[in-house]
mmCIF file of N, CA and C in Angstrom:
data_model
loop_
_atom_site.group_PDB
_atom_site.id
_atom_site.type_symbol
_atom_site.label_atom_id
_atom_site.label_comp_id
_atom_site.label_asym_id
_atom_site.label_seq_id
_atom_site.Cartn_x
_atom_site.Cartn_y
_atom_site.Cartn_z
ATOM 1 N N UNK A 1 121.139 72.865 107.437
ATOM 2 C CA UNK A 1 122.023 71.817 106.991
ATOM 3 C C UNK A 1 123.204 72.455 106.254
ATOM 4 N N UNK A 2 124.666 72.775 106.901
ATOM 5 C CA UNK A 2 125.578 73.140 105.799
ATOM 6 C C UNK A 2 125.944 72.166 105.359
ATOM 7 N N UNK A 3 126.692 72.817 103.818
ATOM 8 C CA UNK A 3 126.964 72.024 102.976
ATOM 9 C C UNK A 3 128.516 71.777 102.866
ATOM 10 N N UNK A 4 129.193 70.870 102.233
ATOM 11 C CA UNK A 4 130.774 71.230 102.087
ATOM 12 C C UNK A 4 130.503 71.206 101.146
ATOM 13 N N UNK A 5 132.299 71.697 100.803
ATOM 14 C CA UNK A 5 132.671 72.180 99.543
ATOM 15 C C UNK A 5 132.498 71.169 98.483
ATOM 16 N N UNK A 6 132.590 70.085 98.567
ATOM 17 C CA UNK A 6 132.189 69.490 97.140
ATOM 18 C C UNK A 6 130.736 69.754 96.893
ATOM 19 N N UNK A 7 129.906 69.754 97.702
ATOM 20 C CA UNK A 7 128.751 69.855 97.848
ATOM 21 C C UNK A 7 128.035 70.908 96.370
ATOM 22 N N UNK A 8 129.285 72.405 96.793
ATOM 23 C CA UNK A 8 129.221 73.362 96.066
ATOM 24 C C UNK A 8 130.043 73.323 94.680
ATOM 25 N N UNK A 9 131.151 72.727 94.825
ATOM 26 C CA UNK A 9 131.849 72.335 93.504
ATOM 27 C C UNK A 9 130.687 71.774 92.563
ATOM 28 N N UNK A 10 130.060 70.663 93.259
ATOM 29 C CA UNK A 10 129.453 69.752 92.013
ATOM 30 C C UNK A 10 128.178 70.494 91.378
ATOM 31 N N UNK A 11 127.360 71.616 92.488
ATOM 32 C CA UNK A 11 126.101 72.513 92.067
ATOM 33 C C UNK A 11 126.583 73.536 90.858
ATOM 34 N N UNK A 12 128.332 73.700 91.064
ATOM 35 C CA UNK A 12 128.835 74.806 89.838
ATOM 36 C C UNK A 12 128.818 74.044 88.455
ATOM 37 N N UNK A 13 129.468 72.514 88.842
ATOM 38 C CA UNK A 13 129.691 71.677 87.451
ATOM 39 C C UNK A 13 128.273 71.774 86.532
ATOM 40 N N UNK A 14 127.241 71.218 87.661
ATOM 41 C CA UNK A 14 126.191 70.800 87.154
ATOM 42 C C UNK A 14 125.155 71.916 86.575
ATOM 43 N N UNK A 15 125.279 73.153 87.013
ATOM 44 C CA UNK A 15 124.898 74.766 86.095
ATOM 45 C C UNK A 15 125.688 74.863 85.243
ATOM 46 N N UNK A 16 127.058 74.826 85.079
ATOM 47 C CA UNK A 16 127.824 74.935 83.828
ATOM 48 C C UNK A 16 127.234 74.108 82.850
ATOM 49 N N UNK A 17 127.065 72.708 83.296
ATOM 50 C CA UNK A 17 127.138 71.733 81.994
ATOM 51 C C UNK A 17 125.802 72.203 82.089
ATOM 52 N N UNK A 18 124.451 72.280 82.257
ATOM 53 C CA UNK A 18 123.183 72.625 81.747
ATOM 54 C C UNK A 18 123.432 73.753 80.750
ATOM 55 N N UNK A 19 123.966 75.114 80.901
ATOM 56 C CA UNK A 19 124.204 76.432 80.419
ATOM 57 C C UNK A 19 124.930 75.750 78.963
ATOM 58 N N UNK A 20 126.152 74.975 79.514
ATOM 59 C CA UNK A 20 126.750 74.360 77.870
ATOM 60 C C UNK A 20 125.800 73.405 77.230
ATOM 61 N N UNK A 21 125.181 72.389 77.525
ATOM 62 C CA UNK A 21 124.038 72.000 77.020
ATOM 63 C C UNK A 21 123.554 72.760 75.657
ATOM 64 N N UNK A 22 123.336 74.170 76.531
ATOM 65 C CA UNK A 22 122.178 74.763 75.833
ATOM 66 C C UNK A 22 122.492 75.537 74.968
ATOM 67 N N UNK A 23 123.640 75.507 74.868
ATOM 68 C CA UNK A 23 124.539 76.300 74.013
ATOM 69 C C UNK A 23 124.310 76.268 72.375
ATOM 70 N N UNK A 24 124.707 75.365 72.291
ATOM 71 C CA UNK A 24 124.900 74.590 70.749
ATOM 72 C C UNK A 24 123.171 74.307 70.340
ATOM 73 N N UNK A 25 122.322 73.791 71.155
ATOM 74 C CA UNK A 25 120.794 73.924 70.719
ATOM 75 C C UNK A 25 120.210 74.953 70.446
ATOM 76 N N UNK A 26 120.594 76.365 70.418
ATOM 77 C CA UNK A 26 119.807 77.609 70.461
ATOM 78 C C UNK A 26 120.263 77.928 68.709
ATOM 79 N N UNK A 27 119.337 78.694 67.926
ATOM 80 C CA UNK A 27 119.366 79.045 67.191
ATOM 81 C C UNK A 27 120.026 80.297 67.013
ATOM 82 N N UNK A 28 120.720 81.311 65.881
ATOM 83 C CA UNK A 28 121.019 82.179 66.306
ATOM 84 C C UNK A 28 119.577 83.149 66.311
ATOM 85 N N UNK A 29 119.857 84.248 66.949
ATOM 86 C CA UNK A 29 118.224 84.770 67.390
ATOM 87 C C UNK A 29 118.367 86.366 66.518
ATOM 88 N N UNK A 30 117.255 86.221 65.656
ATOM 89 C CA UNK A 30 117.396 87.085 64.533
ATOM 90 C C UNK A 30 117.642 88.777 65.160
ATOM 91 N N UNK A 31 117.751 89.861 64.190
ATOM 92 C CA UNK A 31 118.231 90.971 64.658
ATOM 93 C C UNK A 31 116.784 91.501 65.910
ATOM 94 N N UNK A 32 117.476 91.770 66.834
ATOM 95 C CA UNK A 32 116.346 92.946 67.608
ATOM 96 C C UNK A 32 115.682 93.935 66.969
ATOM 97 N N UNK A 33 114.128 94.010 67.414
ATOM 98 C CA UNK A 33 113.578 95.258 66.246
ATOM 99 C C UNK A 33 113.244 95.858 67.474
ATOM 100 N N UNK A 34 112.949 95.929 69.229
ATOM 101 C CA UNK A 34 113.053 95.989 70.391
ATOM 102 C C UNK A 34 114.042 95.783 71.241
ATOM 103 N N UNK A 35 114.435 96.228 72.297
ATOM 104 C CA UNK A 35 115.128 96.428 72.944
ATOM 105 C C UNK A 35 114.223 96.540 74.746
ATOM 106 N N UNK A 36 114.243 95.788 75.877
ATOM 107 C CA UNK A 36 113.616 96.042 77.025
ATOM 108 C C UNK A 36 115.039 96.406 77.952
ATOM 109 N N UNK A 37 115.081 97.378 78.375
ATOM 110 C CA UNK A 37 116.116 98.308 78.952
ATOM 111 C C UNK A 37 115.674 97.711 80.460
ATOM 112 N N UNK A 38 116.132 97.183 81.504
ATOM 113 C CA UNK A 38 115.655 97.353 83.258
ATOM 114 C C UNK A 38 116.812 97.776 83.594
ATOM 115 N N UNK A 39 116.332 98.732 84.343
ATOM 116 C CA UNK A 39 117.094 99.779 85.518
ATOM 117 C C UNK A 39 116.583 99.091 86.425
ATOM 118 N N UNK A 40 117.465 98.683 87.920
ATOM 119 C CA UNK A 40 116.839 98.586 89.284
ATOM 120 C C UNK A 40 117.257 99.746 90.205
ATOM 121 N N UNK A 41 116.912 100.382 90.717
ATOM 122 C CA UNK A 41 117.791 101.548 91.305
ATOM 123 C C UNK A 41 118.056 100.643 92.753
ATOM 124 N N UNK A 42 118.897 100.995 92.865
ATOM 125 C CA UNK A 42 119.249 100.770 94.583
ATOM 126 C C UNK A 42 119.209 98.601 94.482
ATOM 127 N N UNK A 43 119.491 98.542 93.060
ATOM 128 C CA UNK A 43 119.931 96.682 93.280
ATOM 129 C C UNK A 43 121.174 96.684 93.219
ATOM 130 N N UNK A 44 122.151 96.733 94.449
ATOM 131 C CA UNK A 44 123.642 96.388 94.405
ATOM 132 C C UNK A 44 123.397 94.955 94.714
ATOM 133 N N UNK A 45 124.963 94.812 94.688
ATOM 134 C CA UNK A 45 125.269 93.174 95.156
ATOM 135 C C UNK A 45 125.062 92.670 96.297
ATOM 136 N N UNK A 46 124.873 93.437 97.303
ATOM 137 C CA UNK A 46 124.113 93.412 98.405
ATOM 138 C C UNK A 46 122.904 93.651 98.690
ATOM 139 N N UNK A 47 122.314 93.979 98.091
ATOM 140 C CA UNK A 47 120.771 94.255 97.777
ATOM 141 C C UNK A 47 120.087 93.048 97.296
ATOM 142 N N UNK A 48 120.983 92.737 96.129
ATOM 143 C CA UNK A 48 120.340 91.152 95.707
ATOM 144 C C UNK A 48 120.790 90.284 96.423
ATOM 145 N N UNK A 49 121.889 90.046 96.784
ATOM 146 C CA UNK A 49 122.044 88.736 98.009
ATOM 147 C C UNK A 49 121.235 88.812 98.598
ATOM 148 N N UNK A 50 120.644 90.200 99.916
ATOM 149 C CA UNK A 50 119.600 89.949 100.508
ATOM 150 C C UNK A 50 118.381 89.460 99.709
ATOM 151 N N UNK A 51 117.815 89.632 98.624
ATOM 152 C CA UNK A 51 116.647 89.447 98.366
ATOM 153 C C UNK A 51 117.030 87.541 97.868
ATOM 154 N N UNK A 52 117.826 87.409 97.502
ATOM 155 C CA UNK A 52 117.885 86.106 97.430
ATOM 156 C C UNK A 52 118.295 85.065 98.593
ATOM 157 N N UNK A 53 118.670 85.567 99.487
ATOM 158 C CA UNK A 53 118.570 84.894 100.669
ATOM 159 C C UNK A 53 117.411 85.024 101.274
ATOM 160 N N UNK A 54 116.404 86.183 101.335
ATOM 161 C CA UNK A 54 115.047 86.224 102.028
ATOM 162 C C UNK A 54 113.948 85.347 100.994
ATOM 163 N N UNK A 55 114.447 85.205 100.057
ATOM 164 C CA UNK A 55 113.277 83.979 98.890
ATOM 165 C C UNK A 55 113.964 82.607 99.608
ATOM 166 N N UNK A 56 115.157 82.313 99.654
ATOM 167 C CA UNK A 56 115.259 80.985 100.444
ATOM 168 C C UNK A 56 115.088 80.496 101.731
ATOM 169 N N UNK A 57 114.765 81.629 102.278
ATOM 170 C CA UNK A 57 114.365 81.302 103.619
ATOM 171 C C UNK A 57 112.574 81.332 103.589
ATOM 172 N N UNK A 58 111.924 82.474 103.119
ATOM 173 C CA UNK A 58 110.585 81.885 102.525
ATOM 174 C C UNK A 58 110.069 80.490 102.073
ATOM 175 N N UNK A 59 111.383 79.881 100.959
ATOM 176 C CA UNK A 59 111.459 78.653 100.964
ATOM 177 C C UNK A 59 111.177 77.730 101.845
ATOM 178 N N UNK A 60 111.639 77.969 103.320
ATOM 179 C CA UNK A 60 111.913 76.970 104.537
ATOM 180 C C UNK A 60 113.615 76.189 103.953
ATOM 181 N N UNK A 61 114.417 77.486 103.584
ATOM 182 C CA UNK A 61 115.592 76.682 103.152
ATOM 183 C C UNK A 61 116.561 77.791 103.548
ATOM 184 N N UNK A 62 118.349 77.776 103.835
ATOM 185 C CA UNK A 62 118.660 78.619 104.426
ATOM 186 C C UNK A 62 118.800 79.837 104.032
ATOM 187 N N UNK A 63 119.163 79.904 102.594
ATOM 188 C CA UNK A 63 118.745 80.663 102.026
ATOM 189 C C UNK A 63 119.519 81.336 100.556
ATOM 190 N N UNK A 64 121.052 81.070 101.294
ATOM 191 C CA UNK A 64 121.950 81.236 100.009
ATOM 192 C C UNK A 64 121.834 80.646 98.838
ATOM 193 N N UNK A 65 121.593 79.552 98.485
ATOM 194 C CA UNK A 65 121.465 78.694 97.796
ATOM 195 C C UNK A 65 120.238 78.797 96.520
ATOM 196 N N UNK A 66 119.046 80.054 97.025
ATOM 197 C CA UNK A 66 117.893 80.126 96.269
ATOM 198 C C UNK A 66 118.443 80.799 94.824
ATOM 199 N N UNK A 67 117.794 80.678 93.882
ATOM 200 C CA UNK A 67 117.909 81.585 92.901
ATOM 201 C C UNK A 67 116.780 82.816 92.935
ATOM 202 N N UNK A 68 116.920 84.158 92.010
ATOM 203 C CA UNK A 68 115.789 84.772 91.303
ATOM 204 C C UNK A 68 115.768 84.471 90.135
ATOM 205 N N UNK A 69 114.830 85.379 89.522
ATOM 206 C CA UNK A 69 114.395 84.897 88.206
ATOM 207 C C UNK A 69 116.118 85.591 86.986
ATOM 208 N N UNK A 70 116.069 86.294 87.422
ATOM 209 C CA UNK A 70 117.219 86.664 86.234
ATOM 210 C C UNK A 70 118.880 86.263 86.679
ATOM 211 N N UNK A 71 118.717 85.549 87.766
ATOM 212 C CA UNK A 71 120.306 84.692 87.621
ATOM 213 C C UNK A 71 119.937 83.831 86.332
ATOM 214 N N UNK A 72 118.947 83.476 86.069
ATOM 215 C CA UNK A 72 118.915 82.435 84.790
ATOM 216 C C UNK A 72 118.887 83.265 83.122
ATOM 217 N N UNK A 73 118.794 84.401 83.782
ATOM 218 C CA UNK A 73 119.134 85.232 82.158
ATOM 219 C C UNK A 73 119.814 84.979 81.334
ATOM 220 N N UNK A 74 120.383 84.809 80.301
ATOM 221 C CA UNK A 74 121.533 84.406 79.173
ATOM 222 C C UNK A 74 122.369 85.790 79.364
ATOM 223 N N UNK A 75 122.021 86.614 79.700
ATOM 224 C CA UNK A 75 123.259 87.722 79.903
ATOM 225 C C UNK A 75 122.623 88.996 81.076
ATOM 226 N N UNK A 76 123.564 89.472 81.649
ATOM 227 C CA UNK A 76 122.906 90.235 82.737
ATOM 228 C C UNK A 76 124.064 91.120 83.418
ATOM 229 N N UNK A 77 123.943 92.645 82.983
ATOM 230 C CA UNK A 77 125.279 93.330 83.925
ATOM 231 C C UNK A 77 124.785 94.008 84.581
ATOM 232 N N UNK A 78 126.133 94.629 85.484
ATOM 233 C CA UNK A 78 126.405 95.660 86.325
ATOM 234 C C UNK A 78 127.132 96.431 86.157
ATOM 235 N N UNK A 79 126.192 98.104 86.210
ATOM 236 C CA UNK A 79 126.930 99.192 86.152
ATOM 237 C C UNK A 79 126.927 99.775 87.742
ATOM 238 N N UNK A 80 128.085 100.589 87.924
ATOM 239 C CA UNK A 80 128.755 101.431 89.077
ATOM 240 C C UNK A 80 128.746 102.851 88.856
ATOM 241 N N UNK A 81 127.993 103.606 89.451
ATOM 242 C CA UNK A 81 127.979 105.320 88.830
ATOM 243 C C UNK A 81 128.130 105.813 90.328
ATOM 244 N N UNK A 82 128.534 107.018 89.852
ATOM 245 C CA UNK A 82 129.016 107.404 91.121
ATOM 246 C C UNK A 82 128.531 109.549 91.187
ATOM 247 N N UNK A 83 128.493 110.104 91.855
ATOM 248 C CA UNK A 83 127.865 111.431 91.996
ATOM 249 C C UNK A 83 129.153 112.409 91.553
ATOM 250 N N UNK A 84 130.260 111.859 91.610
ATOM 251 C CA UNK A 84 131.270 112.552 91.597
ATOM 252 C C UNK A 84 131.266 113.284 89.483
ATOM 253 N N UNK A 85 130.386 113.060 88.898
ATOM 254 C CA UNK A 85 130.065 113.858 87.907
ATOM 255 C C UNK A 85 128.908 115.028 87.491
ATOM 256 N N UNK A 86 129.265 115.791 88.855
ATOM 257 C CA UNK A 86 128.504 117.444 89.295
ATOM 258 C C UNK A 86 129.534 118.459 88.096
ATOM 259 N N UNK A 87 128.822 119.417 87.429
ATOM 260 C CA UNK A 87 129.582 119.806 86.922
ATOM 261 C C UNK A 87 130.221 120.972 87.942
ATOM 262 N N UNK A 88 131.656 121.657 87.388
ATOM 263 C CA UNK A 88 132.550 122.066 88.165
ATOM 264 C C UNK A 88 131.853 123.415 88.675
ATOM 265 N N UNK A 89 132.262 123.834 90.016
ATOM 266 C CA UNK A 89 132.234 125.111 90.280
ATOM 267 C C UNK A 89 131.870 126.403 89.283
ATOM 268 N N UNK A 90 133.038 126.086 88.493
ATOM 269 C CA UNK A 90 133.111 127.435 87.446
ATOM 270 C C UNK A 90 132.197 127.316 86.252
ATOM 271 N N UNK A 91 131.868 126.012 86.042
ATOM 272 C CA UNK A 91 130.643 126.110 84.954
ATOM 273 C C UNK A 91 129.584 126.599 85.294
ATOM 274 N N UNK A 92 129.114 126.415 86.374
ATOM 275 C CA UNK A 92 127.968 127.243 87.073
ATOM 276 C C UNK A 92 127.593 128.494 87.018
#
């Protein structure tokens, strides 16, 4: 079943306003005495699209549309590293 674009406009409104919702209800969250570090090796942005399109099709749904568990994280980045920091010839 595709969807149109309002279809998708109104799924953005309606995650925004939940996320703002929740905003103003959260307490502030006292200092960290822990820290849980995740590395995924080999999770690019293509890596997770696939895995989130193969959970929506598991679904019996097409598939874009599924979430994982940490799109719902309160914060979540991406780093880019690259090999090109070998040290030089002459340090060797």
């Amino acid at each position: 079943m595709l969807k149109d674009r309002d279809f998708w406009y109104e799924e953005a409104r309606a995650a925004l306003r939940q996320r703002l919702s929740l905003a103003g209800q959260t307490r502030p969250a006292p200092r960290a005495k822990n820290v849980i570090f995740m590395v995924g090796d080999g999770m690019g942005v293509s890596t997770v699209t696939a895995a989130r399109i193969l959970r929506g099709q598991r679904q019996g749904r097409p598939g874009e549309e599924a979430t994982l568990a940490w799109d719902r994280f309160p914060t979540v980045g991406l780093a880019k590293v690259s090999a090109r920091a070998r040290p030089e010839r002459s340090a060797l």
